Amino acid sequence: MERELQRYGPLRWDFERGAVGCAAGLIAWRPVARAPYRPQLIDKCIGSRIWLLLHGESELVGTLCGFDQHVNMVLEDVTEIQVNPDGSRLQLPVRKSMLLSGNNIAMLIPGGSPSDISA
Amino acid sequence: MSPEDAVASVPLAGSRKSPSEYVASMRGKKVIVKLIGGSIFKGYLASLDGYLNIALEQTEEWNSEGTGVIGTFGDALIRGNNVYYISLEE
C-alpha cells in the first residue's frame, strides 16, 4: 500500500451510502478512501516502445518516458508518420525527445508499430 | 498476494520523466514547436506554462516539411491549444 501511495499520490476521500458500523445497522453516507487516478496501463508502458494514433492524419512511434494527468507524454526516439489521404505513409525525421500534447492523442498501442525498425 | 500488491509490485520498466521535469530541462534551449496546422516554429524557449502556452525568442517559422524558413520574429507567444509537440533541437 505504501509503495502504491508513493507511485500514485495520496488517496482522495469520497462518500458513499452504506452500512455504518453500529449495532442497529444504520445506513448512512460514510467516508471511503479511493485510489486516485491510476492509469496503470500507460504506467506499464514506461520505458517501452509505444505507437500513438493521433487526431488528423498522423501517427507517432516512440519510447515512452513519462506522462501526466492530461496524458501529455514525454517520448524519446520518435518517428512521426504522416498518413496521406491516398493511404501512403510518409516518414518524417526522427526526433531525439519530445513533449507531446495529450490533446491530440486518440489511441495508444503498447509495443510499437508493425513497421517500427528500432522496436 | 492481494490484487493491490500485485499492481504495486510491477517493476517500473524504465526511468520516469514527467512532462514537468522535461519542461524544466528545456528552458533556455533551442526548441522545435510543431502546431496542429503543421507549421513548425524554432526558437529559444523563454517560458512555458501548464496550458503549453509557449514564449519563444529569436523565432523562425518553417514550412510543414521543415525545408525552408517562411519568416522570422523576435519574440513570439504560441497559445497552448495549437501545440502538437515540443522537441529539443539537436
mmCIF file of C-alpha atoms in Angstrom:
data_model
loop_
_atom_site.group_PDB
_atom_site.id
_atom_site.type_symbol
_atom_site.label_atom_id
_atom_site.label_comp_id
_atom_site.label_asym_id
_atom_site.label_seq_id
_atom_site.Cartn_x
_atom_site.Cartn_y
_atom_site.Cartn_z
ATOM 1 C CA MET A 1 0.000 0.000 0.000
ATOM 2 C CA GLU A 2 2.789 2.395 0.886
ATOM 3 C CA ARG A 3 4.554 1.738 -2.379
ATOM 4 C CA GLU A 4 1.336 2.396 -4.213
ATOM 5 C CA LEU A 5 0.853 5.724 -2.468
ATOM 6 C CA GLN A 6 4.370 6.705 -3.466
ATOM 7 C CA ARG A 7 3.592 5.923 -7.074
ATOM 8 C CA TYR A 8 0.122 7.353 -7.401
ATOM 9 C CA GLY A 9 -0.094 10.060 -4.747
ATOM 10 C CA PRO A 10 -2.437 10.407 -1.794
ATOM 11 C CA LEU A 11 -5.870 8.828 -1.574
ATOM 12 C CA ARG A 12 -8.881 11.013 -2.249
ATOM 13 C CA TRP A 13 -11.799 10.957 0.173
ATOM 14 C CA ASP A 14 -15.237 10.231 -1.181
ATOM 15 C CA PHE A 15 -18.644 9.493 0.363
ATOM 16 C CA GLU A 16 -20.859 6.550 -0.434
ATOM 17 C CA ARG A 17 -24.050 5.153 1.039
ATOM 18 C CA GLY A 18 -23.515 2.064 3.073
ATOM 19 C CA ALA A 19 -23.799 0.370 6.423
ATOM 20 C CA VAL A 20 -22.091 2.311 9.171
ATOM 21 C CA GLY A 21 -20.579 0.024 11.767
ATOM 22 C CA CYS A 22 -23.028 0.309 14.646
ATOM 23 C CA ALA A 23 -25.401 -2.023 16.441
ATOM 24 C CA ALA A 24 -28.607 -1.004 14.650
ATOM 25 C CA GLY A 25 -27.075 -1.460 11.177
ATOM 26 C CA LEU A 26 -27.592 2.187 10.345
ATOM 27 C CA ILE A 27 -27.421 3.126 6.654
ATOM 28 C CA ALA A 28 -25.746 6.479 6.111
ATOM 29 C CA TRP A 29 -23.215 8.297 3.976
ATOM 30 C CA ARG A 30 -19.802 7.152 5.068
ATOM 31 C CA PRO A 31 -16.364 8.321 4.047
ATOM 32 C CA VAL A 32 -14.302 5.932 1.928
ATOM 33 C CA ALA A 33 -10.766 6.285 0.671
ATOM 34 C CA ARG A 34 -10.490 5.841 -3.067
ATOM 35 C CA ALA A 35 -7.353 5.428 -5.086
ATOM 36 C CA PRO A 36 -6.626 8.484 -7.203
ATOM 37 C CA TYR A 37 -6.426 8.478 -10.996
ATOM 38 C CA ARG A 38 -4.409 5.356 -11.643
ATOM 39 C CA PRO A 39 -3.523 4.848 -15.272
ATOM 40 C CA GLN A 40 -1.825 1.503 -14.764
ATOM 41 C CA LEU A 41 -1.923 0.509 -18.402
ATOM 42 C CA ILE A 42 0.106 3.526 -19.510
ATOM 43 C CA ASP A 43 2.337 3.195 -16.464
ATOM 44 C CA LYS A 44 3.335 -0.309 -17.518
ATOM 45 C CA CYS A 45 4.393 1.038 -20.926
ATOM 46 C CA ILE A 46 7.019 3.388 -19.487
ATOM 47 C CA GLY A 47 10.401 2.511 -20.931
ATOM 48 C CA SER A 48 8.988 0.538 -23.839
ATOM 49 C CA ARG A 49 8.024 1.363 -27.396
ATOM 50 C CA ILE A 50 4.565 2.764 -27.922
ATOM 51 C CA TRP A 51 2.515 3.511 -31.038
ATOM 52 C CA LEU A 52 0.241 6.535 -30.875
ATOM 53 C CA LEU A 53 -2.597 7.214 -33.272
ATOM 54 C CA LEU A 54 -3.435 10.910 -33.260
ATOM 55 C CA HIS A 55 -6.325 13.022 -34.431
ATOM 56 C CA GLY A 56 -5.776 14.011 -38.020
ATOM 57 C CA GLU A 57 -3.524 12.135 -40.368
ATOM 58 C CA SER A 58 -0.531 11.245 -38.268
ATOM 59 C CA GLU A 59 0.947 8.555 -36.072
ATOM 60 C CA LEU A 60 3.914 8.529 -33.724
ATOM 61 C CA VAL A 61 6.140 5.666 -32.640
ATOM 62 C CA GLY A 62 8.484 6.255 -29.733
ATOM 63 C CA THR A 63 9.798 5.163 -26.354
ATOM 64 C CA LEU A 64 7.588 6.386 -23.521
ATOM 65 C CA CYS A 65 9.455 8.160 -20.699
ATOM 66 C CA GLY A 66 6.617 9.660 -18.707
ATOM 67 C CA PHE A 67 3.179 11.188 -18.741
ATOM 68 C CA ASP A 68 0.884 13.305 -16.563
ATOM 69 C CA GLN A 69 -2.807 13.612 -15.702
ATOM 70 C CA HIS A 70 -3.607 15.183 -19.101
ATOM 71 C CA VAL A 71 -1.790 12.288 -20.811
ATOM 72 C CA ASN A 72 0.801 14.736 -22.105
ATOM 73 C CA MET A 73 3.720 12.454 -22.858
ATOM 74 C CA VAL A 74 7.488 12.624 -22.849
ATOM 75 C CA LEU A 75 8.788 10.446 -25.676
ATOM 76 C CA GLU A 76 12.236 9.532 -26.971
ATOM 77 C CA ASP A 77 13.475 8.443 -30.410
ATOM 78 C CA VAL A 78 10.206 9.395 -32.009
ATOM 79 C CA THR A 79 9.289 8.701 -35.609
ATOM 80 C CA GLU A 80 6.385 10.690 -36.958
ATOM 81 C CA ILE A 81 4.400 9.110 -39.755
ATOM 82 C CA GLN A 82 2.132 11.240 -41.887
ATOM 83 C CA VAL A 83 -0.710 9.207 -43.391
ATOM 84 C CA ASN A 84 -1.828 10.749 -46.674
ATOM 85 C CA PRO A 85 -5.436 10.567 -47.914
ATOM 86 C CA ASP A 86 -4.418 8.020 -50.584
ATOM 87 C CA GLY A 87 -3.112 5.700 -47.841
ATOM 88 C CA SER A 88 0.597 6.240 -48.470
ATOM 89 C CA ARG A 89 2.742 6.779 -45.386
ATOM 90 C CA LEU A 90 5.424 9.450 -45.229
ATOM 91 C CA GLN A 91 8.015 9.022 -42.501
ATOM 92 C CA LEU A 92 9.329 12.298 -41.073
ATOM 93 C CA PRO A 93 12.792 12.759 -39.471
ATOM 94 C CA VAL A 94 13.373 11.067 -36.091
ATOM 95 C CA ARG A 95 13.262 13.360 -33.052
ATOM 96 C CA LYS A 96 15.523 12.516 -30.118
ATOM 97 C CA SER A 97 12.990 13.576 -27.473
ATOM 98 C CA MET A 98 9.723 15.466 -27.348
ATOM 99 C CA LEU A 99 6.845 16.552 -25.176
ATOM 100 C CA LEU A 100 3.627 15.562 -26.925
ATOM 101 C CA SER A 101 0.432 17.383 -26.039
ATOM 102 C CA GLY A 102 -2.229 14.962 -24.804
ATOM 103 C CA ASN A 103 -4.872 16.925 -26.669
ATOM 104 C CA ASN A 104 -4.381 15.110 -29.967
ATOM 105 C CA ILE A 105 -3.928 11.551 -28.788
ATOM 106 C CA ALA A 106 -6.659 9.195 -29.992
ATOM 107 C CA MET A 107 -5.243 5.765 -29.176
ATOM 108 C CA LEU A 108 -2.150 4.216 -27.605
ATOM 109 C CA ILE A 109 -0.845 0.843 -28.642
ATOM 110 C CA PRO A 110 1.916 -0.650 -26.466
ATOM 111 C CA GLY A 111 4.746 -2.450 -28.221
ATOM 112 C CA GLY A 112 5.329 -0.079 -31.138
ATOM 113 C CA SER A 113 4.020 -0.248 -34.663
ATOM 114 C CA PRO A 114 4.493 -3.228 -37.038
ATOM 115 C CA SER A 115 6.735 -1.084 -39.248
ATOM 116 C CA ASP A 116 8.886 0.151 -36.349
ATOM 117 C CA ILE A 117 12.536 -0.560 -37.142
ATOM 118 C CA SER A 118 14.009 0.181 -33.724
ATOM 119 C CA ALA A 119 11.497 -1.990 -31.805
ATOM 120 C CA MET B 1 -0.863 -11.591 -2.558
ATOM 121 C CA SER B 2 -3.786 -9.216 -2.933
ATOM 122 C CA PRO B 3 -4.530 -7.641 -6.317
ATOM 123 C CA GLU B 4 -3.378 -4.307 -4.873
ATOM 124 C CA ASP B 5 0.020 -5.784 -4.007
ATOM 125 C CA ALA B 6 0.257 -7.368 -7.428
ATOM 126 C CA VAL B 7 -0.156 -3.948 -9.042
ATOM 127 C CA ALA B 8 2.360 -2.301 -6.732
ATOM 128 C CA SER B 9 4.970 -4.979 -7.382
ATOM 129 C CA VAL B 10 5.031 -4.435 -11.144
ATOM 130 C CA PRO B 11 8.550 -3.154 -11.713
ATOM 131 C CA LEU B 12 8.953 0.184 -13.440
ATOM 132 C CA ALA B 13 10.367 -0.719 -16.809
ATOM 133 C CA GLY B 14 12.390 2.433 -17.418
ATOM 134 C CA SER B 15 13.246 5.772 -15.967
ATOM 135 C CA ARG B 16 10.259 8.017 -15.367
ATOM 136 C CA LYS B 17 10.439 11.572 -16.565
ATOM 137 C CA SER B 18 7.271 13.561 -16.074
ATOM 138 C CA PRO B 19 6.350 16.315 -18.544
ATOM 139 C CA SER B 20 7.020 18.996 -15.911
ATOM 140 C CA GLU B 21 10.557 17.708 -15.311
ATOM 141 C CA TYR B 22 11.149 17.550 -19.031
ATOM 142 C CA VAL B 23 9.976 21.130 -19.498
ATOM 143 C CA ALA B 24 12.284 22.321 -16.722
ATOM 144 C CA SER B 25 15.230 20.776 -18.585
ATOM 145 C CA MET B 26 14.249 22.555 -21.832
ATOM 146 C CA ARG B 27 14.190 26.154 -20.567
ATOM 147 C CA GLY B 28 16.540 28.429 -22.482
ATOM 148 C CA LYS B 29 17.419 25.799 -25.079
ATOM 149 C CA LYS B 30 16.584 25.826 -28.753
ATOM 150 C CA VAL B 31 13.332 24.009 -29.350
ATOM 151 C CA ILE B 32 11.131 22.970 -32.230
ATOM 152 C CA VAL B 33 7.403 23.534 -31.731
ATOM 153 C CA LYS B 34 5.018 21.869 -34.145
ATOM 154 C CA LEU B 35 1.473 23.185 -34.332
ATOM 155 C CA ILE B 36 -1.675 21.250 -35.157
ATOM 156 C CA GLY B 37 -1.854 23.077 -38.500
ATOM 157 C CA GLY B 38 1.509 21.566 -39.460
ATOM 158 C CA SER B 39 3.696 24.658 -39.313
ATOM 159 C CA ILE B 40 6.913 24.467 -37.357
ATOM 160 C CA PHE B 41 8.436 27.159 -35.138
ATOM 161 C CA LYS B 42 12.019 27.061 -33.934
ATOM 162 C CA GLY B 43 13.382 29.318 -31.235
ATOM 163 C CA TYR B 44 14.825 29.636 -27.761
ATOM 164 C CA LEU B 45 12.303 28.642 -25.112
ATOM 165 C CA ALA B 46 11.777 31.638 -22.813
ATOM 166 C CA SER B 47 8.942 30.219 -20.748
ATOM 167 C CA LEU B 48 6.111 27.753 -20.785
ATOM 168 C CA ASP B 49 3.093 27.073 -18.564
ATOM 169 C CA GLY B 50 0.689 24.260 -17.739
ATOM 170 C CA TYR B 51 -1.508 25.024 -20.748
ATOM 171 C CA LEU B 52 1.550 24.622 -23.008
ATOM 172 C CA ASN B 53 1.436 28.327 -23.858
ATOM 173 C CA ILE B 54 4.959 28.896 -25.125
ATOM 174 C CA ALA B 55 7.087 32.039 -25.271
ATOM 175 C CA LEU B 56 9.883 31.825 -27.825
ATOM 176 C CA GLU B 57 12.786 34.162 -28.571
ATOM 177 C CA GLN B 58 14.560 34.565 -31.933
ATOM 178 C CA THR B 59 11.710 32.673 -33.545
ATOM 179 C CA GLU B 60 11.781 31.242 -37.050
ATOM 180 C CA GLU B 61 8.723 29.883 -38.805
ATOM 181 C CA TRP B 62 9.420 26.875 -41.044
ATOM 182 C CA ASN B 63 7.175 25.232 -43.593
ATOM 183 C CA SER B 64 5.488 21.960 -42.659
ATOM 184 C CA GLU B 65 8.149 19.862 -44.455
ATOM 185 C CA GLY B 66 10.878 21.575 -42.398
ATOM 186 C CA THR B 67 12.771 22.519 -45.565
ATOM 187 C CA GLY B 68 12.655 26.303 -45.591
ATOM 188 C CA VAL B 69 12.171 29.361 -43.395
ATOM 189 C CA ILE B 70 8.958 31.299 -44.031
ATOM 190 C CA GLY B 71 9.523 34.155 -41.652
ATOM 191 C CA THR B 72 11.409 35.326 -38.604
ATOM 192 C CA PHE B 73 10.126 37.046 -35.481
ATOM 193 C CA GLY B 74 11.785 38.411 -32.389
ATOM 194 C CA ASP B 75 9.665 37.179 -29.538
ATOM 195 C CA ALA B 76 6.543 35.095 -30.066
ATOM 196 C CA LEU B 77 3.871 33.646 -27.831
ATOM 197 C CA ILE B 78 2.139 30.495 -29.026
ATOM 198 C CA ARG B 79 -1.207 29.731 -27.466
ATOM 199 C CA GLY B 80 -1.162 26.251 -25.954
ATOM 200 C CA ASN B 81 -4.235 24.834 -27.665
ATOM 201 C CA ASN B 82 -2.421 24.911 -31.037
ATOM 202 C CA VAL B 83 0.612 22.984 -29.873
ATOM 203 C CA TYR B 84 1.106 19.465 -31.177
ATOM 204 C CA TYR B 85 4.552 18.796 -29.731
ATOM 205 C CA ILE B 86 7.669 20.489 -28.374
ATOM 206 C CA SER B 87 11.005 18.928 -29.139
ATOM 207 C CA LEU B 88 14.616 19.843 -28.419
ATOM 208 C CA GLU B 89 16.625 20.854 -31.453
ATOM 209 C CA GLU B 90 19.721 18.593 -31.548
#
